[in-house]
Short mmCIF file of C-alpha atoms (C1' of nucleotides) in Angstrom, two decimals:
data_model
loop_
_atom_site.label_atom_id
_atom_site.label_comp_id
_atom_site.label_asym_id
_atom_site.label_seq_id
_atom_site.Cartn_x
_atom_site.Cartn_y
_atom_site.Cartn_z
CA MET A 1 95.69 96.45 79.51
CA GLU A 2 94.38 97.05 82.90
CA SER A 3 95.00 94.71 85.65
CA LYS A 4 91.91 93.22 87.08
CA ALA A 5 93.49 93.25 90.45
CA GLU A 6 91.04 94.21 93.03
CA ASN A 7 92.11 95.01 96.44
CA SER A 8 95.70 94.06 96.44
CA MET A 9 98.36 94.84 98.90
CA ILE A 10 102.02 95.43 98.51
CA SER A 11 104.98 96.25 100.59
CA PRO A 12 108.58 97.02 99.91
CA ILE A 13 111.55 95.69 101.69
CA GLU A 14 112.28 96.32 105.19
CA ASN A 15 115.51 95.57 106.69
CA SER A 16 115.22 94.75 110.24
CA VAL A 17 118.10 93.46 112.17
CA SER A 18 115.89 91.06 113.87
CA PRO A 19 112.39 90.81 115.06
CA PRO A 20 111.14 92.64 118.03
CA SER A 21 114.41 93.23 119.64
CA VAL A 22 115.11 89.72 120.48
CA LYS A 23 118.76 89.87 121.12
CA ARG A 24 119.51 86.36 120.18
CA GLN A 25 117.54 84.24 117.92
CA LYS A 26 116.35 80.99 119.22
CA THR A 27 114.47 78.16 117.83
CA LEU A 28 112.02 76.03 119.60
CA SER A 29 114.76 73.72 120.57
CA ASP A 30 116.38 76.47 122.51
CA LYS A 31 115.45 77.43 125.97
CA ASP A 32 113.03 80.21 126.42
CA SER A 33 113.93 83.39 128.01
CA ASP A 34 111.54 85.78 129.55
CA GLN A 35 112.55 88.75 127.63
CA CYS A 36 109.96 90.34 125.54
CA ASP A 37 110.90 93.92 125.12
CA ASP A 38 109.63 95.84 122.23
CA ALA A 39 112.30 97.66 120.43
CA SER A 40 111.73 99.32 117.18
CA GLN A 41 112.15 97.78 113.83
CA GLN A 42 114.28 99.39 111.28
CA VAL A 43 113.12 99.82 107.79
CA VAL A 44 115.51 100.19 104.97
CA ILE A 45 114.89 99.88 101.32
CA TYR A 46 117.29 97.94 99.22
CA LYS A 47 118.06 97.68 95.63
CA ASN A 48 117.56 94.43 93.96
CA ASP A 49 120.79 92.61 93.55
CA LYS A 50 122.17 89.12 93.47
CA SER A 51 124.89 89.53 95.96
CA ASP A 52 123.82 86.81 98.27
CA ARG A 53 126.38 84.21 99.02
CA GLY A 54 128.50 85.44 96.19
CA ARG A 55 126.31 83.55 93.86
CA ASP A 56 126.08 86.26 91.37
CA GLU A 57 127.18 89.74 90.99
CA GLN A 58 125.64 92.73 89.54
CA SER A 59 127.11 96.10 89.22
CA GLY A 60 125.68 99.09 87.60
CA SER A 61 123.40 100.45 90.17
CA HIS A 62 121.14 103.15 88.98
CA LEU A 63 120.18 104.18 92.39
CA PRO A 64 121.99 106.36 94.83
CA ILE A 65 123.52 104.68 97.78
CA VAL A 66 123.48 105.79 101.30
CA PRO A 67 127.03 105.78 102.55
CA ALA A 68 126.26 104.38 105.94
CA LYS A 69 127.29 100.78 105.98
CA PRO A 70 126.30 98.20 108.47
CA SER A 71 128.99 96.28 110.21
CA LYS A 72 129.76 92.81 108.99
CA LYS A 73 127.83 91.37 111.83
CA GLN A 74 124.90 93.62 111.17
CA LYS A 75 125.11 92.82 107.54
CA ARG A 76 124.66 89.20 108.22
CA ALA A 77 121.76 89.87 110.45
CA LEU A 78 120.17 92.04 107.85
CA GLY A 79 117.82 90.11 105.72
CA LYS A 80 115.50 90.91 102.96
CA GLN A 81 112.29 91.74 104.57
CA ILE A 82 109.20 93.69 103.99
CA GLY A 83 109.61 97.37 104.36
CA ALA A 84 106.22 98.83 103.85
CA PHE A 85 102.83 97.75 102.84
CA ALA A 86 100.28 98.82 100.35
CA ALA A 87 96.90 97.75 99.23
CA GLN A 88 95.17 98.15 95.95
CA CYS A 89 91.83 99.83 95.93
CA ALA A 90 89.10 97.54 94.70
CA LYS A 91 87.45 100.46 92.98
CA CYS A 92 90.15 102.56 91.36
CA GLN A 93 92.96 100.02 91.55
CA LYS A 94 95.42 102.56 92.78
CA TRP A 95 97.85 101.64 95.45
CA ARG A 96 97.68 102.99 98.95
CA LEU A 97 100.42 102.65 101.44
CA ILE A 98 99.26 101.12 104.64
CA SER A 99 100.26 102.91 107.77
CA THR A 100 101.39 100.00 109.86
CA LYS A 101 102.06 96.35 109.60
CA GLU A 102 99.25 95.76 112.02
CA LYS A 103 96.83 97.61 109.83
CA TYR A 104 98.10 95.75 106.83
CA GLU A 105 97.49 92.47 108.55
CA GLU A 106 94.02 93.57 109.48
CA ILE A 107 93.24 94.51 105.90
CA ARG A 108 94.79 91.35 104.58
CA GLU A 109 92.83 89.20 106.96
CA GLN A 110 89.59 90.71 105.74
CA ALA A 111 90.58 91.11 102.13
CA LEU A 112 88.10 88.71 100.68
CA GLU A 113 85.14 89.65 102.81
CA ASP A 114 85.84 93.33 102.97
CA PRO A 115 87.94 94.50 100.06
CA PHE A 116 90.22 97.41 100.56
CA VAL A 117 89.19 100.75 99.12
CA CYS A 118 90.84 104.14 99.20
CA GLU A 119 88.39 105.43 101.76
CA LYS A 120 89.88 103.09 104.30
CA ALA A 121 93.17 104.85 103.96
CA CYS A 122 91.57 108.00 105.33
CA GLU A 123 92.27 106.55 108.71
CA TRP A 124 95.91 107.48 108.32
CA LYS A 125 95.82 109.62 105.21
CA PRO A 126 93.01 112.05 105.69
CA ASP A 127 90.75 112.84 102.80
CA VAL A 128 92.40 110.51 100.36
CA THR A 129 90.07 109.42 97.62
CA CYS A 130 90.19 107.43 94.44
CA ASP A 131 90.86 110.68 92.65
CA ASP A 132 94.26 110.98 94.27
CA PRO A 133 97.21 109.50 92.50
CA SER A 134 98.65 106.21 93.52
CA ASP A 135 100.97 106.23 96.51
CA VAL A 136 103.54 103.95 95.03
CA SER A 137 105.53 103.57 91.91
CA GLN A 138 107.49 100.77 90.51
CA ASP A 139 111.18 100.85 90.91
CA ASN A 140 113.91 98.55 89.76
CA GLY A 141 115.23 98.46 93.25
CA MET A 142 112.11 96.83 94.41
CA LEU A 143 110.94 93.32 94.16
CA TRP A 144 107.25 92.77 94.15
CA ALA A 145 105.49 89.79 95.46
CA ILE A 146 101.99 88.61 95.90
CA ASP A 147 100.82 88.16 99.39
CA LYS A 148 98.04 85.80 100.24
CA PRO A 149 94.74 87.10 101.49
CA ASN A 150 93.06 85.89 104.62
CA ILE A 151 96.20 85.20 106.52
CA PRO A 152 95.20 85.54 110.13
CA ARG A 153 96.31 88.54 112.03
CA THR A 154 99.38 87.87 114.09
CA PRO A 155 98.45 87.40 117.74
CA GLN A 156 99.30 90.19 120.09
CA GLU A 157 102.86 90.16 121.33
CA TRP A 158 103.83 87.84 118.53
CA GLU A 159 105.65 88.87 115.41
CA ARG A 160 105.28 87.40 111.98
CA LEU A 161 108.37 87.81 109.91
CA VAL A 162 108.80 87.14 106.23
CA LYS A 163 112.36 86.78 105.10
CA ILE A 164 113.16 86.89 101.46
CA ARG A 165 115.73 84.51 100.15
CA GLY A 166 118.30 85.38 97.58
CA GLU A 167 117.48 85.19 93.94
CA GLY A 168 118.00 81.74 92.53
CA SER A 169 117.19 80.06 95.77
CA THR A 170 114.82 77.14 95.85
CA LYS A 171 112.28 79.08 97.81
CA PHE A 172 111.23 82.68 97.71
CA ALA A 173 110.81 83.37 101.35
CA ASP A 174 110.66 81.92 104.80
CA VAL A 175 108.02 82.82 107.30
CA TYR A 176 108.87 82.91 110.96
CA TYR A 177 106.91 83.70 114.04
CA TRP A 178 108.49 85.14 117.10
CA SER A 179 106.86 84.29 120.34
CA PRO A 180 106.49 86.75 123.20
CA THR A 181 109.38 84.97 124.85
CA GLY A 182 111.60 85.46 121.84
CA THR A 183 111.41 81.98 120.46
CA GLN A 184 111.61 81.66 116.74
CA LEU A 185 109.11 79.24 115.27
CA ARG A 186 109.31 78.16 111.68
CA SER A 187 106.52 75.71 111.17
CA SER A 188 103.04 74.90 112.39
CA LYS A 189 104.44 71.94 114.20
CA GLU A 190 106.78 74.14 116.12
CA VAL A 191 103.93 76.47 116.96
CA GLU A 192 101.83 73.57 118.10
CA LYS A 193 104.59 72.35 120.31
CA TYR A 194 105.22 75.79 121.66
CA LEU A 195 101.56 76.30 122.52
CA GLU A 196 101.50 73.00 124.29
CA GLU A 197 104.48 74.01 126.32
CA HIS A 198 103.09 77.45 127.04
CA PRO A 199 99.52 77.03 128.25
CA GLU A 200 99.48 80.67 129.16
CA CYS A 201 99.26 81.40 125.46
CA ALA A 202 96.20 79.27 125.10
CA ALA A 203 94.77 81.03 128.12
CA GLN A 204 95.16 84.26 126.22
CA GLY A 205 93.26 82.79 123.33
CA VAL A 206 96.21 82.12 121.06
CA LYS A 207 95.47 79.19 118.82
CA LEU A 208 97.26 77.32 116.14
CA SER A 209 94.74 78.61 113.64
CA HIS A 210 96.06 82.11 114.24
CA PHE A 211 99.27 81.22 112.50
CA SER A 212 100.01 80.89 108.84
CA PHE A 213 103.32 80.08 107.28
CA GLN A 214 102.18 80.86 103.79
CA SER A 215 104.75 83.00 102.14
CA PRO A 216 104.16 85.51 99.40
CA ALA A 217 105.07 84.73 95.83
CA PRO A 218 107.45 86.82 93.78
CA LEU A 219 106.06 88.69 90.87
CA GLN A 220 109.34 88.05 89.14
CA LYS A 221 108.59 84.54 88.08
CA ASP A 222 112.12 83.29 87.74
CA TYR A 223 113.30 84.68 91.03
CA VAL A 224 113.06 81.21 92.45
CA ARG A 225 115.09 78.44 90.93
CA LYS A 226 113.28 75.35 89.87
CA ARG A 227 114.26 72.24 91.62
CA SER A 228 115.71 70.71 88.50
CA GLN A 229 117.89 73.71 87.80
CA THR A 230 121.46 73.57 88.89
CA SER A 231 123.16 76.29 90.80
CA GLN A 232 124.88 77.26 87.59
CA SER A 233 121.65 78.14 85.96
CA VAL A 234 120.93 80.94 88.31
CA VAL A 235 119.00 83.62 86.60
CA THR A 236 120.86 86.52 85.23
CA PRO A 237 119.16 89.83 84.96
CA THR A 238 117.38 90.09 81.70
CA ARG A 239 114.47 92.13 80.61
CA SER A 240 112.22 89.34 81.68
CA THR A 241 113.76 89.13 85.09
CA MET A 242 113.89 92.79 85.82
CA LEU A 243 110.90 94.63 86.97
CA LEU A 244 111.73 97.37 84.59
CA PRO A 245 114.78 98.14 82.51
CA PRO A 246 116.81 100.89 84.09
CA GLU A 247 115.96 103.42 81.48
CA GLU A 248 112.34 103.03 82.33
CA VAL A 249 112.82 103.37 85.99
CA VAL A 250 112.61 106.42 88.08
CA PRO A 251 115.27 105.93 90.69
CA GLY A 252 114.50 106.11 94.32
CA ARG A 253 110.92 107.04 93.90
CA LEU A 254 109.50 104.43 96.02
CA MET A 255 109.77 104.47 99.72
CA SER A 256 112.63 106.83 99.93
CA SER A 257 113.50 107.50 103.54
CA LEU A 258 110.96 105.20 104.93
CA GLN A 259 110.34 105.28 108.59
CA PRO A 260 109.95 102.08 110.48
CA TYR A 261 106.53 100.97 109.65
CA ARG A 262 105.35 101.17 113.17
CA HIS A 263 105.80 104.87 112.92
CA PHE A 264 105.00 105.22 109.34
CA CYS A 265 102.88 108.18 108.33
CA PRO A 266 100.97 108.39 111.55
CA HIS A 267 100.27 112.02 111.03
CA PRO A 268 99.55 114.15 107.99
CA LYS A 269 102.61 116.25 108.51
CA HIS A 270 104.70 113.16 108.21
CA MET A 271 102.97 112.04 105.16
CA ALA A 272 104.65 114.57 102.99
CA SER A 273 108.09 113.40 103.90
CA ASN A 274 107.46 109.77 104.35
CA MET A 275 105.02 108.92 101.70
CA VAL A 276 106.27 108.49 98.23
CA GLN A 277 105.37 111.09 95.76
CA PRO A 278 102.25 109.89 94.10
CA ILE A 279 102.39 109.03 90.48
CA SER A 280 100.05 107.50 88.08
CA TRP A 281 100.89 103.89 87.68
CA GLU A 282 99.30 100.71 86.56
CA PRO A 283 99.48 97.88 89.02
CA PRO A 284 101.66 95.00 88.05
CA PRO A 285 99.92 92.19 86.28
CA VAL A 286 99.33 89.13 88.28
CA ASP A 287 98.77 85.88 86.60
CA GLY A 288 95.91 83.70 87.45
CA ASN A 289 93.19 84.07 89.90
CA LEU A 290 93.31 87.47 91.42
CA GLU A 291 90.48 86.76 93.73
CA ASN A 292 92.78 84.48 95.60
CA ASN A 293 95.88 86.47 95.02
CA MET A 294 94.78 89.88 95.87
CA LEU A 295 97.50 90.85 98.19
CA LEU A 296 100.88 91.89 97.10
CA VAL A 297 104.04 92.45 98.94
CA LEU A 298 106.78 94.54 97.59
CA TYR A 299 110.29 93.53 98.31
CA SER A 300 113.68 94.66 97.40
CA GLY A 301 116.86 92.84 96.94
CA ASP A 302 120.22 93.67 98.28
CA ARG A 303 121.94 95.21 101.19
CA THR A 304 122.53 98.63 99.88
CA GLN A 305 120.35 101.25 101.25
CA VAL A 306 118.50 103.39 98.86
CA ALA A 307 117.49 106.81 99.76
CA GLN A 308 116.73 109.59 97.46
CA SER A 309 114.37 112.40 97.34
CA SER A 310 111.84 112.44 94.63
CA SER A 311 112.51 113.65 91.16
CA GLU A 312 110.31 114.72 88.37
CA PRO A 313 107.11 112.79 88.09
CA PRO A 314 107.56 110.07 85.54
CA GLU A 315 105.36 109.00 82.77
CA PRO A 316 103.07 106.24 83.81
CA LYS A 317 104.93 103.01 83.71
CA SER A 318 103.99 99.91 81.92
CA PRO A 319 103.60 96.87 84.06
CA PRO A 320 106.64 94.66 84.27
CA PRO A 321 107.02 92.40 81.29
CA ALA A 322 105.63 88.99 81.64
CA PRO A 323 108.24 86.35 82.18
CA ALA A 324 109.27 84.46 79.14
CA ALA A 325 107.33 81.30 78.73
"C1'" DG B 1 129.43 77.91 119.22
"C1'" DC B 2 125.57 80.18 117.27
"C1'" DC B 3 122.32 81.12 113.87
"C1'" DA B 4 120.69 83.06 109.41
"C1'" DC B 5 120.14 81.20 105.39
"C1'" DC B 6 119.61 77.69 102.13
"C1'" DG B 7 118.69 73.06 100.19
"C1'" DG B 8 116.61 68.54 100.35
"C1'" DT B 9 112.77 65.75 100.66
"C1'" DG B 10 108.43 63.63 101.63
"C1'" DG B 11 103.67 64.28 101.15
"C1'" DC B 12 100.16 65.95 98.57
"C1'" DG C 1 104.81 71.17 90.83
"C1'" DC C 2 104.11 73.02 95.21
"C1'" DC C 3 104.76 73.33 99.94
"C1'" DA C 4 105.70 72.13 104.84
"C1'" DC C 5 109.17 70.84 107.41
"C1'" DC C 6 113.65 70.61 109.10
"C1'" DG C 7 118.66 69.52 108.79
"C1'" DG C 8 123.12 71.29 107.27
"C1'" DT C 9 126.49 74.70 107.21
"C1'" DG C 10 129.13 78.91 106.18
"C1'" DG C 11 129.86 83.18 108.15
"C1'" DC C 12 130.21 85.48 112.06
#
DNA sequence: GCCACCGGTGGC
DNA sequence: GCCACCGGTGGC
């Protein structure tokens, strides 16, 4: 069955040590500093895994592992984040990687009024059309999630960060904003307070309405633990909880050797190395009202880097199985 | 001591 | 049941 998804967006996990090079993370309660440099973000794709907080363990990776290991300190700083972005064409329903987070936010903001179509990807992927194969494939190392449309574009010099929680947590993700002064804000109230304390932001036209703390929703329905569930009832990987069983997965296909998204496929010559090998693939099914759930984000799970060159093109994959009722 | 991450809870 | 908000705390 074909998904009726029109104009969706996805992105896989990024692993950034921290937002725009803020050396130390601060909350609103902390004092501001003036620093606002603009270091790069690092993008790493992870396999899905339950290693967080030793809550669960899962061996049996089917994906190759990059030997480079972060230090313990880095490891802690590394979170599950978005690594790349894609949108689903409203016409052909194929997925197109989006060149930058900024572009993704622009598309997402306009998703309802101006649905994404392949032609828009010509901006960074010349001559792409609906006849070209999809840019992305499904991968058991990736965790997919639905992003909300019409989230306002992040104001200039601010950074919107979505951090994915571990599987079995009570929430899927946390959304943070980082101010130009390096202050971490985690709610509208904190933003409101910050804007009051920083009239220069208002002078630049930054408003509370430019912020949204809506987080994406996992496609894997049982990724988040219900409130009534105890910590002992953490999900274990089953067919219903996995995006695809390993034997149906083509390892490392998606987002292998991703560049930081800021520098992602800015030029055709980079496309060949940075873009995933296109395959034919049906978009994942999304329950409910796609008109309000058109954007997807693709995440991955653990702290093991995945990097592999492409292999033989796979057969088209079935969408992930629907979660058990 | 700091902070990334998670859980609890009140409001809807 | 969901979500916004924020406090607690384990790991560093």
